[in-house]
Coordinates of N, CA and C in Angstrom, one line a residue:
M8 N 287.4 -19.7 80.3 CA 287.2 -21.3 80.8 C 286.6 -22.2 80.6
T9 N 286.3 -23.6 80.8 CA 285.7 -24.5 80.5 C 285.4 -25.6 80.9
P10 N 284.1 -26.1 81.5 CA 283.9 -26.9 82.7 C 285.3 -28.3 82.6
S11 N 285.4 -29.0 83.3 CA 286.7 -30.0 83.1 C 285.4 -31.7 83.1
S12 N 283.8 -31.2 84.0 CA 283.7 -32.6 83.7 C 283.0 -32.5 82.6
T13 N 282.4 -33.8 82.4 CA 282.1 -34.3 81.2 C 280.6 -34.5 81.4
R14 N 280.0 -34.4 82.8 CA 279.0 -35.3 83.2 C 277.6 -33.9 82.4
R15 N 276.8 -34.9 81.7 CA 275.6 -33.6 81.2 C 274.5 -33.1 82.0
T16 N 274.7 -31.5 82.4 CA 273.8 -31.0 83.0 C 272.9 -29.8 82.4
P17 N 271.7 -30.0 82.8 CA 270.6 -29.0 82.1 C 271.5 -27.9 81.9
A18 N 272.7 -27.6 82.9 CA 273.0 -26.0 81.9 C 274.1 -26.3 80.8
L19 N 275.1 -27.3 80.7 CA 275.3 -27.6 79.6 C 274.7 -28.5 78.5
A20 N 273.8 -28.5 79.0 CA 272.7 -28.8 77.6 C 272.5 -27.6 77.3
A21 N 271.9 -26.6 77.5 CA 271.5 -25.6 76.9 C 272.5 -24.6 76.1
V22 N 273.9 -25.3 76.8 CA 275.1 -24.2 76.2 C 275.3 -24.9 75.0
S23 N 275.6 -26.4 74.9 CA 275.4 -27.3 73.0 C 273.8 -27.0 72.3
Q24 N 273.4 -26.1 72.9 CA 272.2 -26.5 71.8 C 272.2 -24.8 71.4
G25 N 273.1 -23.9 71.9 CA 273.3 -22.7 71.7 C 272.3 -21.2 72.2
K26 N 271.2 -22.1 72.7 CA 270.5 -20.6 73.8 C 270.7 -21.1 75.2
L27 N 270.3 -20.1 76.0 CA 270.2 -20.4 77.5 C 268.7 -19.6 77.5
P28 N 268.4 -20.1 78.9 CA 266.9 -19.6 79.1 C 267.2 -18.6 79.8
L29 N 266.6 -17.7 80.6 CA 266.5 -16.0 80.6 C 266.4 -16.6 82.4
V30 N 265.7 -17.5 82.4 CA 265.7 -17.8 84.6 C 266.8 -18.6 84.9
P31 N 267.6 -18.1 85.4 CA 268.7 -18.6 86.3 C 268.3 -20.3 87.2
F32 N 269.4 -21.1 86.3 CA 269.0 -22.0 87.8 C 269.4 -22.2 88.8
S33 N 268.8 -23.0 90.1 CA 268.9 -23.0 91.6 C 270.5 -22.9 91.2
S34 N 271.2 -22.5 92.7 CA 272.8 -22.4 92.5 C 272.8 -23.3 94.1
P35 N 273.1 -24.1 94.2 CA 273.0 -25.0 95.5 C 274.1 -24.1 96.5
A36 N 274.9 -23.4 96.4 CA 275.7 -22.5 97.1 C 275.4 -21.3 96.1
G37 N 276.1 -20.1 97.5 CA 275.5 -18.7 97.6 C 276.9 -18.2 97.6
G38 N 277.0 -16.7 96.9 CA 278.3 -15.9 96.8 C 278.4 -16.0 95.1
Q39 N 277.9 -16.8 94.6 CA 278.0 -16.1 92.8 C 277.2 -15.4 92.3
F40 N 277.7 -14.3 91.8 CA 276.9 -13.0 91.0 C 278.0 -12.9 89.5
V41 N 276.8 -12.2 88.8 CA 277.1 -11.7 87.6 C 276.6 -10.4 87.2
T42 N 277.3 -9.4 86.7 CA 276.5 -8.3 86.6 C 277.5 -7.7 85.6
H43 N 276.8 -6.3 85.7 CA 277.3 -5.2 84.8 C 277.9 -4.2 85.2
T44 N 279.4 -3.6 84.9 CA 279.8 -2.2 85.8 C 279.7 -1.3 84.8
G45 N 278.9 -0.8 83.4 CA 279.2 0.0 82.9 C 277.7 0.2 82.7
A46 N 277.4 1.9 82.0 CA 275.9 2.3 81.2 C 274.8 1.0 81.3
P47 N 274.1 1.4 81.7 CA 272.6 0.4 81.6 C 271.9 0.6 80.2
I48 N 272.3 1.9 79.2 CA 271.7 1.8 77.9 C 273.3 2.3 77.2
L49 N 273.6 1.9 76.2 CA 274.6 2.0 74.6 C 273.7 2.3 73.3
V50 N 274.2 3.3 72.7 CA 274.3 3.3 71.1 C 275.0 3.3 70.6
S51 N 275.0 3.0 69.7 CA 276.0 3.2 68.6 C 275.5 2.4 67.2
L52 N 276.2 3.2 66.5 CA 275.8 2.6 64.9 C 276.7 1.4 64.3
A53 N 275.7 0.8 62.8 CA 276.1 -0.7 62.7 C 277.5 -0.9 62.5
N54 N 278.0 -2.4 62.4 CA 279.3 -2.1 62.4 C 280.6 -1.9 63.2
K55 N 279.6 -0.9 64.4 CA 280.9 0.0 65.0 C 281.1 -0.9 66.2
A56 N 282.8 -1.2 66.8 CA 282.7 -1.7 67.7 C 282.2 -1.0 69.3
I57 N 282.0 -1.6 70.3 CA 281.1 -1.2 71.3 C 281.3 -2.5 72.2
S58 N 281.7 -2.1 73.5 CA 282.0 -3.2 75.0 C 281.1 -2.3 75.9
F59 N 281.2 -4.0 76.1 CA 280.6 -3.7 78.0 C 281.0 -3.9 78.8
D60 N 281.2 -4.6 80.4 CA 281.8 -5.2 81.0 C 281.1 -5.7 81.8
C61 N 281.6 -7.3 81.7 CA 280.2 -8.3 82.6 C 281.7 -8.7 83.6
Q62 N 281.4 -8.3 85.2 CA 281.9 -9.0 86.2 C 281.4 -10.2 87.1
I63 N 282.3 -11.1 87.0 CA 282.2 -12.6 87.5 C 282.2 -13.1 88.9
T64 N 281.6 -13.0 90.0 CA 282.5 -13.0 91.7 C 281.7 -14.5 92.1
Y65 N 282.4 -15.0 92.4 CA 282.5 -16.7 93.1 C 283.6 -16.8 94.4
P66 N 282.9 -17.7 95.1 CA 284.1 -17.9 96.1 C 285.2 -19.2 95.8
D67 N 285.9 -19.0 96.3 CA 287.2 -19.9 95.5 C 286.8 -21.1 96.2
R68 N 286.2 -22.0 95.7 CA 285.6 -23.8 95.6 C 286.4 -24.3 95.1
P69 N 287.1 -25.7 94.9 CA 287.4 -26.2 93.5 C 286.1 -26.4 92.3
R70 N 285.3 -26.6 92.8 CA 284.2 -27.0 91.7 C 283.4 -25.6 91.1
L71 N 283.7 -24.6 91.6 CA 283.5 -22.8 90.9 C 284.3 -22.7 89.6
K72 N 285.7 -23.0 90.2 CA 286.8 -22.6 88.9 C 286.6 -23.0 87.5
N73 N 285.8 -24.3 87.3 CA 285.5 -24.4 86.0 C 284.1 -24.2 85.8
F74 N 284.0 -22.8 84.6 CA 282.9 -22.6 84.2 C 283.2 -22.3 82.8
T75 N 281.5 -21.7 82.5 CA 281.4 -21.2 80.7 C 281.1 -19.9 80.7
A76 N 281.7 -18.2 80.4 CA 281.3 -17.4 80.6 C 280.7 -16.8 79.2
L77 N 279.2 -16.5 79.0 CA 278.5 -16.5 77.4 C 277.8 -14.8 77.8
Y78 N 277.4 -14.8 76.5 CA 276.6 -13.3 76.4 C 275.4 -13.8 75.1
F79 N 274.3 -13.6 75.2 CA 273.1 -13.7 73.8 C 272.6 -12.4 74.2
F80 N 271.7 -12.0 73.6 CA 270.5 -10.7 73.8 C 269.2 -11.1 73.2
V81 N 268.5 -10.6 73.9 CA 266.8 -10.5 73.3 C 266.2 -9.1 72.3
D82 N 266.4 -9.4 71.2 CA 265.7 -8.6 70.4 C 264.3 -7.5 70.7
L83 N 264.4 -6.3 69.3 CA 262.6 -6.3 69.8 C 261.7 -7.1 69.9
Q84 N 261.5 -7.7 69.5 CA 260.4 -9.0 69.4 C 260.3 -10.1 70.2
N85 N 260.9 -10.1 71.4 CA 261.3 -10.8 72.3 C 262.0 -12.0 71.9
Q86 N 262.5 -12.2 70.5 CA 263.6 -13.6 70.2 C 264.9 -12.8 71.2
Q87 N 265.4 -14.5 71.2 CA 266.6 -15.0 72.3 C 267.6 -15.2 70.8
S88 N 269.0 -14.7 70.9 CA 270.0 -14.7 70.0 C 270.7 -15.8 70.4
P89 N 271.1 -17.1 69.6 CA 272.3 -17.9 70.2 C 273.4 -17.4 71.2
S90 N 273.9 -18.3 71.8 CA 274.8 -17.8 73.0 C 276.2 -17.9 72.2
E91 N 276.9 -16.3 72.5 CA 278.4 -16.8 72.2 C 279.1 -16.8 73.1
Q92 N 280.3 -17.2 73.3 CA 281.3 -17.4 74.4 C 282.0 -16.4 74.8
I93 N 282.4 -15.9 76.1 CA 283.4 -14.6 76.6 C 284.7 -14.7 76.7
K94 N 285.9 -14.7 76.8 CA 286.6 -14.6 76.8 C 287.3 -13.3 78.4
C95 N 287.6 -14.4 79.1 CA 288.0 -14.1 80.6 C 289.3 -13.8 80.7
P96 N 290.0 -13.1 81.0 CA 291.2 -12.7 82.0 C 291.8 -14.2 83.0
P97 N 292.8 -15.1 83.3 CA 292.5 -16.0 84.3 C 292.7 -15.1 85.9
D98 N 292.3 -15.5 86.9 CA 292.2 -14.6 88.0 C 293.0 -15.2 88.6
L99 N 294.1 -13.8 89.0 CA 296.0 -14.4 89.6 C 295.5 -14.1 91.2
G100 N 294.6 -14.4 91.4 CA 294.3 -14.1 92.9 C 294.5 -15.0 93.5
N101 N 294.4 -14.9 95.3 CA 294.9 -15.9 96.4 C 293.8 -16.8 96.7
E102 N 294.2 -18.1 97.1 CA 292.9 -18.7 97.1 C 292.2 -18.8 99.3
N103 N 291.6 -19.5 99.1 CA 291.0 -18.9 99.9 C 290.0 -17.9 100.2
Q104 N 289.9 -17.0 98.6 CA 289.2 -15.5 98.7 C 288.5 -15.8 97.5
T105 N 287.3 -14.6 97.9 CA 286.8 -14.7 96.8 C 287.5 -13.8 95.7
H106 N 287.1 -14.7 94.3 CA 287.5 -14.0 92.7 C 286.8 -13.3 92.6
T107 N 287.1 -12.2 91.4 CA 286.6 -11.6 90.8 C 286.7 -11.6 89.8
L108 N 286.0 -11.8 88.2 CA 286.9 -11.4 87.0 C 285.9 -10.3 86.6
R109 N 286.4 -9.5 85.4 CA 286.1 -8.3 84.5 C 285.9 -9.1 82.9
C110 N 284.9 -9.7 82.5 CA 285.4 -9.9 81.1 C 284.4 -8.8 79.9
L111 N 285.6 -8.5 79.0 CA 284.9 -7.7 78.4 C 284.3 -8.3 76.8
V112 N 283.0 -7.8 76.5 CA 281.9 -8.2 75.6 C 281.9 -7.0 74.7
T113 N 282.5 -7.6 73.4 CA 282.4 -6.8 72.5 C 281.6 -7.7 71.1
P114 N 280.2 -7.1 71.5 CA 279.1 -7.7 70.6 C 279.0 -7.7 69.3
R115 N 278.8 -8.4 68.1 CA 278.5 -7.8 67.0 C 277.3 -7.1 66.8
L116 N 277.3 -6.2 66.1 CA 276.7 -5.5 65.6 C 276.1 -4.8 64.2
P117 N 275.5 -5.8 63.4 CA 275.8 -6.0 61.7 C 274.4 -4.8 61.9
N118 N 273.2 -4.5 62.0 CA 272.8 -3.7 61.3 C 271.7 -3.5 62.6
A119 N 269.9 -2.9 62.2 CA 269.3 -2.1 63.5 C 268.4 -3.4 64.0
S120 N 269.1 -5.1 63.3 CA 268.2 -5.7 64.0 C 269.0 -6.0 65.3
A121 N 270.1 -5.8 65.3 CA 271.0 -6.0 67.2 C 270.5 -5.8 68.2
T122 N 269.4 -4.6 67.7 CA 268.9 -3.9 69.0 C 268.3 -4.5 69.9
G123 N 268.5 -4.5 71.2 CA 267.7 -5.5 72.1 C 268.8 -5.5 73.4
T124 N 268.4 -6.5 74.7 CA 269.0 -6.4 75.7 C 270.4 -6.8 75.9
Y125 N 271.1 -7.1 75.8 CA 272.3 -8.2 76.3 C 272.7 -8.3 77.6
Y126 N 272.8 -9.8 77.4 CA 272.7 -10.6 78.9 C 274.4 -11.1 79.2
C127 N 274.9 -11.4 80.3 CA 275.8 -11.7 80.3 C 275.7 -13.5 81.2
S128 N 275.9 -14.7 81.1 CA 275.6 -15.7 81.9 C 276.7 -16.1 81.8
V129 N 276.9 -17.1 83.1 CA 277.9 -18.3 83.6 C 277.1 -19.2 83.6
V130 N 277.9 -20.2 83.4 CA 277.4 -21.6 83.3 C 278.1 -22.3 84.2
W131 N 277.9 -22.7 85.1 CA 279.2 -24.1 85.9 C 278.2 -25.2 86.1
P132 N 279.1 -26.5 86.2 CA 278.8 -27.6 85.9 C 277.0 -28.1 86.3
D133 N 276.5 -27.3 87.7 CA 275.4 -27.6 87.6 C 274.2 -26.8 88.1
F134 N 274.8 -25.7 87.9 CA 273.5 -24.5 87.6 C 274.2 -23.2 86.7
Q135 N 273.2 -22.0 87.4 CA 273.8 -21.2 85.7 C 273.4 -19.5 86.7
K136 N 274.4 -18.7 86.2 CA 273.7 -17.1 86.6 C 274.1 -16.1 85.3
I137 N 272.6 -15.3 85.1 CA 272.6 -14.8 84.4 C 272.3 -13.1 84.9
S138 N 273.0 -12.4 84.5 CA 273.0 -10.6 85.1 C 271.9 -10.1 84.3
K139 N 271.6 -8.9 84.6 CA 270.4 -8.2 84.7 C 270.1 -7.5 82.8
G140 N 271.2 -7.4 82.2 CA 271.3 -7.2 81.2 C 271.6 -5.5 80.9
V141 N 272.0 -5.1 79.2 CA 272.2 -4.1 79.0 C 271.6 -3.7 78.1
F142 N 270.8 -2.7 77.6 CA 270.1 -2.5 76.3 C 270.8 -1.3 75.6
I143 N 271.6 -2.3 74.2 CA 272.0 -1.3 73.6 C 271.1 -1.0 71.9
L144 N 271.0 0.3 71.8 CA 270.5 0.3 70.5 C 271.1 0.8 69.5
V145 N 270.9 0.1 68.4 CA 271.8 0.0 66.9 C 271.0 0.8 65.4
R146 N 272.0 1.5 65.6 CA 271.3 2.7 64.1 C 272.5 2.2 62.9
D147 N 271.5 1.8 62.0 CA 271.9 1.6 60.9 C 272.9 2.9 60.0
M148 N 272.7 3.7 60.3 CA 273.3 5.4 59.7 C 273.3 6.4 60.6
G149 N 274.4 6.9 60.6 CA 274.4 8.5 61.5 C 273.7 9.7 60.4
Y150 N 274.1 10.8 60.4 CA 273.7 11.5 59.6 C 274.3 11.4 58.5
R151 N 274.0 11.6 57.3 CA 274.2 11.6 56.0 C 273.6 13.1 55.2
R152 N 274.6 13.7 54.7 CA 274.4 15.3 54.0 C 273.9 15.0 52.7
P153 N 272.5 15.7 52.1 CA 271.5 15.8 51.3 C 272.9 15.7 50.2
P154 N 272.4 14.8 48.4 CA 273.1 15.0 47.4 C 273.2 16.7 47.1
Q155 N 274.5 16.4 46.3 CA 274.7 17.6 45.8 C 273.6 18.8 45.2
G156 N 272.6 17.6 44.2 CA 271.8 18.0 43.4 C 270.6 18.7 44.2
S157 N 270.3 17.8 45.2 CA 269.2 18.1 46.3 C 269.3 19.4 46.8
Q158 N 270.6 19.4 46.9 CA 270.8 21.2 47.4 C 271.2 22.4 46.9
Q159 N 270.9 21.7 45.3 CA 270.8 23.1 44.3 C 269.8 23.4 43.8
L160 N 268.8 22.0 44.3 CA 267.3 22.7 43.8 C 266.7 23.3 45.1
L161 N 266.9 23.1 45.9 CA 266.6 23.7 47.5 C 267.0 25.2 47.1
L162 N 268.6 25.5 46.9 CA 268.9 26.9 47.0 C 268.0 27.7 45.9
F163 N 267.6 26.8 44.8 CA 267.4 27.7 43.2 C 265.5 27.7 43.9
C164 N 265.0 27.3 45.0 CA 263.7 27.6 45.1 C 263.6 28.6 46.4
F165 N 264.6 28.7 46.8 CA 264.5 29.4 48.1 C 264.8 30.9 47.4
T166 N 266.0 30.4 46.1 CA 266.2 32.2 45.7 C 264.9 32.7 45.0
G167 N 264.3 32.1 44.2 CA 262.7 32.3 43.3 C 261.5 32.6 44.6
V168 N 261.3 32.1 45.4 CA 260.5 32.4 46.8 C 261.0 33.9 46.7
L169 N 262.2 34.1 47.3 CA 262.8 35.5 48.0 C 262.3 36.9 46.9
T170 N 262.5 36.4 45.5 CA 262.5 37.2 44.1 C 261.3 37.4 44.2
V171 N 260.3 36.7 44.2 CA 258.8 36.6 43.9 C 258.0 37.5 45.4
L172 N 258.6 37.3 46.5 CA 258.2 37.9 47.4 C 259.0 39.6 47.7
S173 N 260.0 39.7 46.6 CA 260.7 41.2 46.8 C 259.7 42.0 45.5
I174 N 259.2 41.3 44.6 CA 258.7 42.7 43.8 C 257.2 42.5 44.3
L175 N 256.6 41.5 44.5 CA 255.4 41.9 45.3 C 255.7 42.8 46.2
V176 N 256.1 43.2 47.2 CA 256.5 44.0 48.2 C 256.7 45.5 47.6
T177 N 257.7 45.8 46.7 CA 257.8 46.5 46.0 C 256.7 47.3 45.2
A178 N 256.6 46.6 44.4 CA 255.2 46.9 43.6 C 253.6 47.8 44.5
L179 N 253.7 47.2 45.9 CA 252.8 47.0 46.9 C 253.5 48.5 47.8
L180 N 254.5 48.8 48.1 CA 254.7 49.9 48.3 C 254.5 51.3 46.9
L181 N 255.2 50.6 45.9 CA 254.9 51.9 44.8 C 253.8 52.3 44.6
W182 N 252.5 51.2 44.5 CA 251.0 51.8 44.3 C 250.4 52.6 46.0
R183 N 250.8 52.2 46.9 CA 250.3 53.2 48.3 C 251.0 54.8 47.8
K184 N 252.3 54.5 47.0 CA 252.5 55.8 47.7 C 252.1 56.6 46.1
K185 N 252.0 56.1 45.3 CA 251.1 56.7 44.1 C 249.5 57.4 44.7
R186 N 249.2 55.9 45.7 CA 247.6 56.7 45.9 C 247.8 58.2 46.9
M187 N 249.3 57.6 47.4 CA 248.6 58.7 49.1 C 249.3 60.4 48.1
Q188 N 249.8 60.1 46.4 CA 250.4 60.9 45.9 C 249.2 62.0 45.1
A189 N 248.7 61.3 44.9 CA 246.9 61.6 44.1 C 246.1 62.7 44.7
P190 N 246.0 64.1 44.1 CA 245.2 65.3 44.7 C 243.7 64.8 45.1
Q191 N 243.1 65.0 46.2 CA 241.9 65.1 46.6 C 241.4 65.9 46.9
K192 N 239.8 66.4 46.6 CA 239.3 67.7 46.7 C 238.4 67.1 47.9
H193 N 238.3 68.3 48.9 CA 237.5 68.4 50.4 C 236.2 68.5 49.5
P194 N 235.7 67.9 50.7 CA 233.9 67.7 50.6 C 233.6 69.2 50.6
A195 N 233.6 70.2 51.2 CA 232.7 71.8 51.0 C 233.6 72.2 49.2
Q196 N 234.8 72.0 49.5 CA 234.6 72.1 47.5 C 234.2 71.7 46.4
K197 N 234.1 70.5 46.9 CA 232.7 69.5 45.8 C 231.8 70.4 45.7
G198 N 231.1 70.9 47.2 CA 229.9 71.2 47.4 C 229.2 72.6 46.6
S199 N 230.4 73.3 46.3 CA 230.5 74.7 45.9 C 230.5 74.9 44.3
D200 N 231.6 73.6 44.0 CA 231.3 73.1 42.1 C 229.9 73.5 42.3
L201 N 229.6 72.5 42.6 CA 228.1 71.9 42.2 C 227.4 73.2 42.0
S202 N 227.1 73.8 43.0 CA 225.8 75.3 43.3 C 226.3 76.1 41.9
A203 N 228.3 76.0 41.6 CA 228.0 76.8 40.6 C 227.7 76.4 39.8
H204 N 227.7 75.3 39.3 CA 227.3 74.2 38.2 C 225.6 74.4 37.8
S205 N 225.3 74.3 38.6 CA 223.4 74.7 39.4 C 223.1 76.4 38.8
Q206 N 224.2 77.5 39.1 CA 223.4 78.7 38.7 C 224.1 79.1 37.1
Q207 N 224.9 78.6 36.6 CA 225.0 78.7 35.7 C 224.1 78.2 34.1
Q208 N 223.6 77.0 34.5 CA 222.4 76.6 34.1 C 221.0 76.9 34.6
P209 N 220.2 78.0 34.1 CA 218.8 78.3 34.2 C 217.8 76.8 34.0
P210 N 217.4 76.7 35.3 CA 216.4 75.6 35.5 C 215.7 75.4 34.4
D211 N 215.2 74.2 33.6 CA 214.1 74.1 33.0 C 212.9 73.7 33.7
E212 N 212.1 74.6 32.8 CA 210.3 74.8 33.0 C 209.5 73.2 32.5
S213 N 209.0 73.4 33.8 CA 208.4 72.0 34.2 C 207.1 72.0 32.8
V214 N 206.6 71.1 32.6 CA 205.9 70.5 31.5 C 204.3 71.2 31.6
Y215 N 204.3 71.2 33.3 CA 203.1 71.8 33.8 C 202.8 73.2 33.5
M216 N 204.1 73.8 33.5 CA 204.5 75.4 33.6 C 204.1 75.8 32.3
A217 N 204.6 74.9 31.6 CA 204.0 75.3 29.6 C 202.7 75.3 29.3
L218 N 201.8 74.3 29.5 CA 200.6 74.2 29.5 C 199.7 75.0 30.2
Q219 N 200.4 75.6 31.2 CA 199.3 76.7 31.4 C 199.7 78.2 31.0
H220 N 200.6 78.3 30.5 CA 201.2 79.3 29.6 C 200.8 79.2 28.1
R221 N 200.1 77.5 27.4 CA 199.3 78.2 26.4 C 198.1 77.9 26.8
D222 N 197.5 77.6 28.0 CA 196.3 77.7 27.7 C 195.6 79.2 28.1
T223 N 196.4 80.2 29.0 CA 196.8 81.3 28.8 C 196.6 82.3 27.5
E224 N 197.3 81.6 26.8 CA 197.3 82.5 25.0 C 195.8 82.2 24.2
I225 N 195.7 80.6 24.8 CA 194.0 80.9 24.1 C 193.1 81.4 24.2
V226 N 192.9 81.3 25.7 CA 192.0 81.9 26.4 C 192.2 83.2 25.7
Q227 N 193.1 83.7 25.7 CA 192.9 85.8 25.2 C 192.6 85.6 23.8
V228 N 192.8 85.0 22.9 CA 192.1 84.4 21.5 C 191.0 84.9 21.4
S229 N 190.3 83.7 22.2 CA 188.8 83.9 22.3 C 188.1 84.4 22.9
V230 N 188.3 85.9 23.4 CA 187.7 86.7 23.9 C 187.9 88.1 23.2
C231 N 189.0 88.1 22.5 CA 189.5 88.9 22.1 C 188.7 88.8 20.2
G232 N 188.4 87.5 20.1 CA 187.6 87.5 18.6 C 188.6 87.9 17.7
C233 N 189.7 87.7 17.8 CA 190.4 88.1 16.7 C 192.0 87.1 16.2
P234 N 192.5 87.5 15.0 CA 193.7 86.5 15.4 C 194.6 87.6 16.2
R235 N 195.9 86.3 16.7 CA 196.9 87.2 17.5 C 197.8 87.4 16.3
E236 N 198.0 88.5 16.8 CA 199.3 88.9 15.6 C 200.7 88.7 16.6

């Protein structure tokens, strides 16, 4: 729906410029609401279709039947996008009753920069209503399998590490087994071997005993006065 009046109002001026303020204009009459009917947070991949509903409620009054439904979003840097018009189905309700329209919004999500809070806005000739907003997280891409070459390289590296570890463990086990099988002498047996070796080899005479024996011979020769045979 589009306003039939050609009078320039603040709301219509904002629409013509492609942007709408986040602060709604004051409404001269109550009973107008713009709300969301879905989840407050949505997640989507880039260039994938995702939709949310905006519900417009207003009383049956002639001047409220002409309005423009729009949507816009505010990104993570608090920058507002231009407004785009929403196509709403006609209301087939009876007269003198409150009208409720459900407008489907399918925003364009080209890349991750489209992440932000999306608002629905309804502009009447002399005032405007804005919804609370729904946050849409846009991801550039989903899960991607690594290239085939990377998979083979990781497989070879993993196999090599396992091979080296198995060789080291095998060598350690063999060394430990060989050490355990080697004959070990008991301390008592070692002591007996040393004592037997000492008995087989007589102890050498000390230098002092040898000199004492030599002095005794010299004294004997001098007493006898004759050479020793």
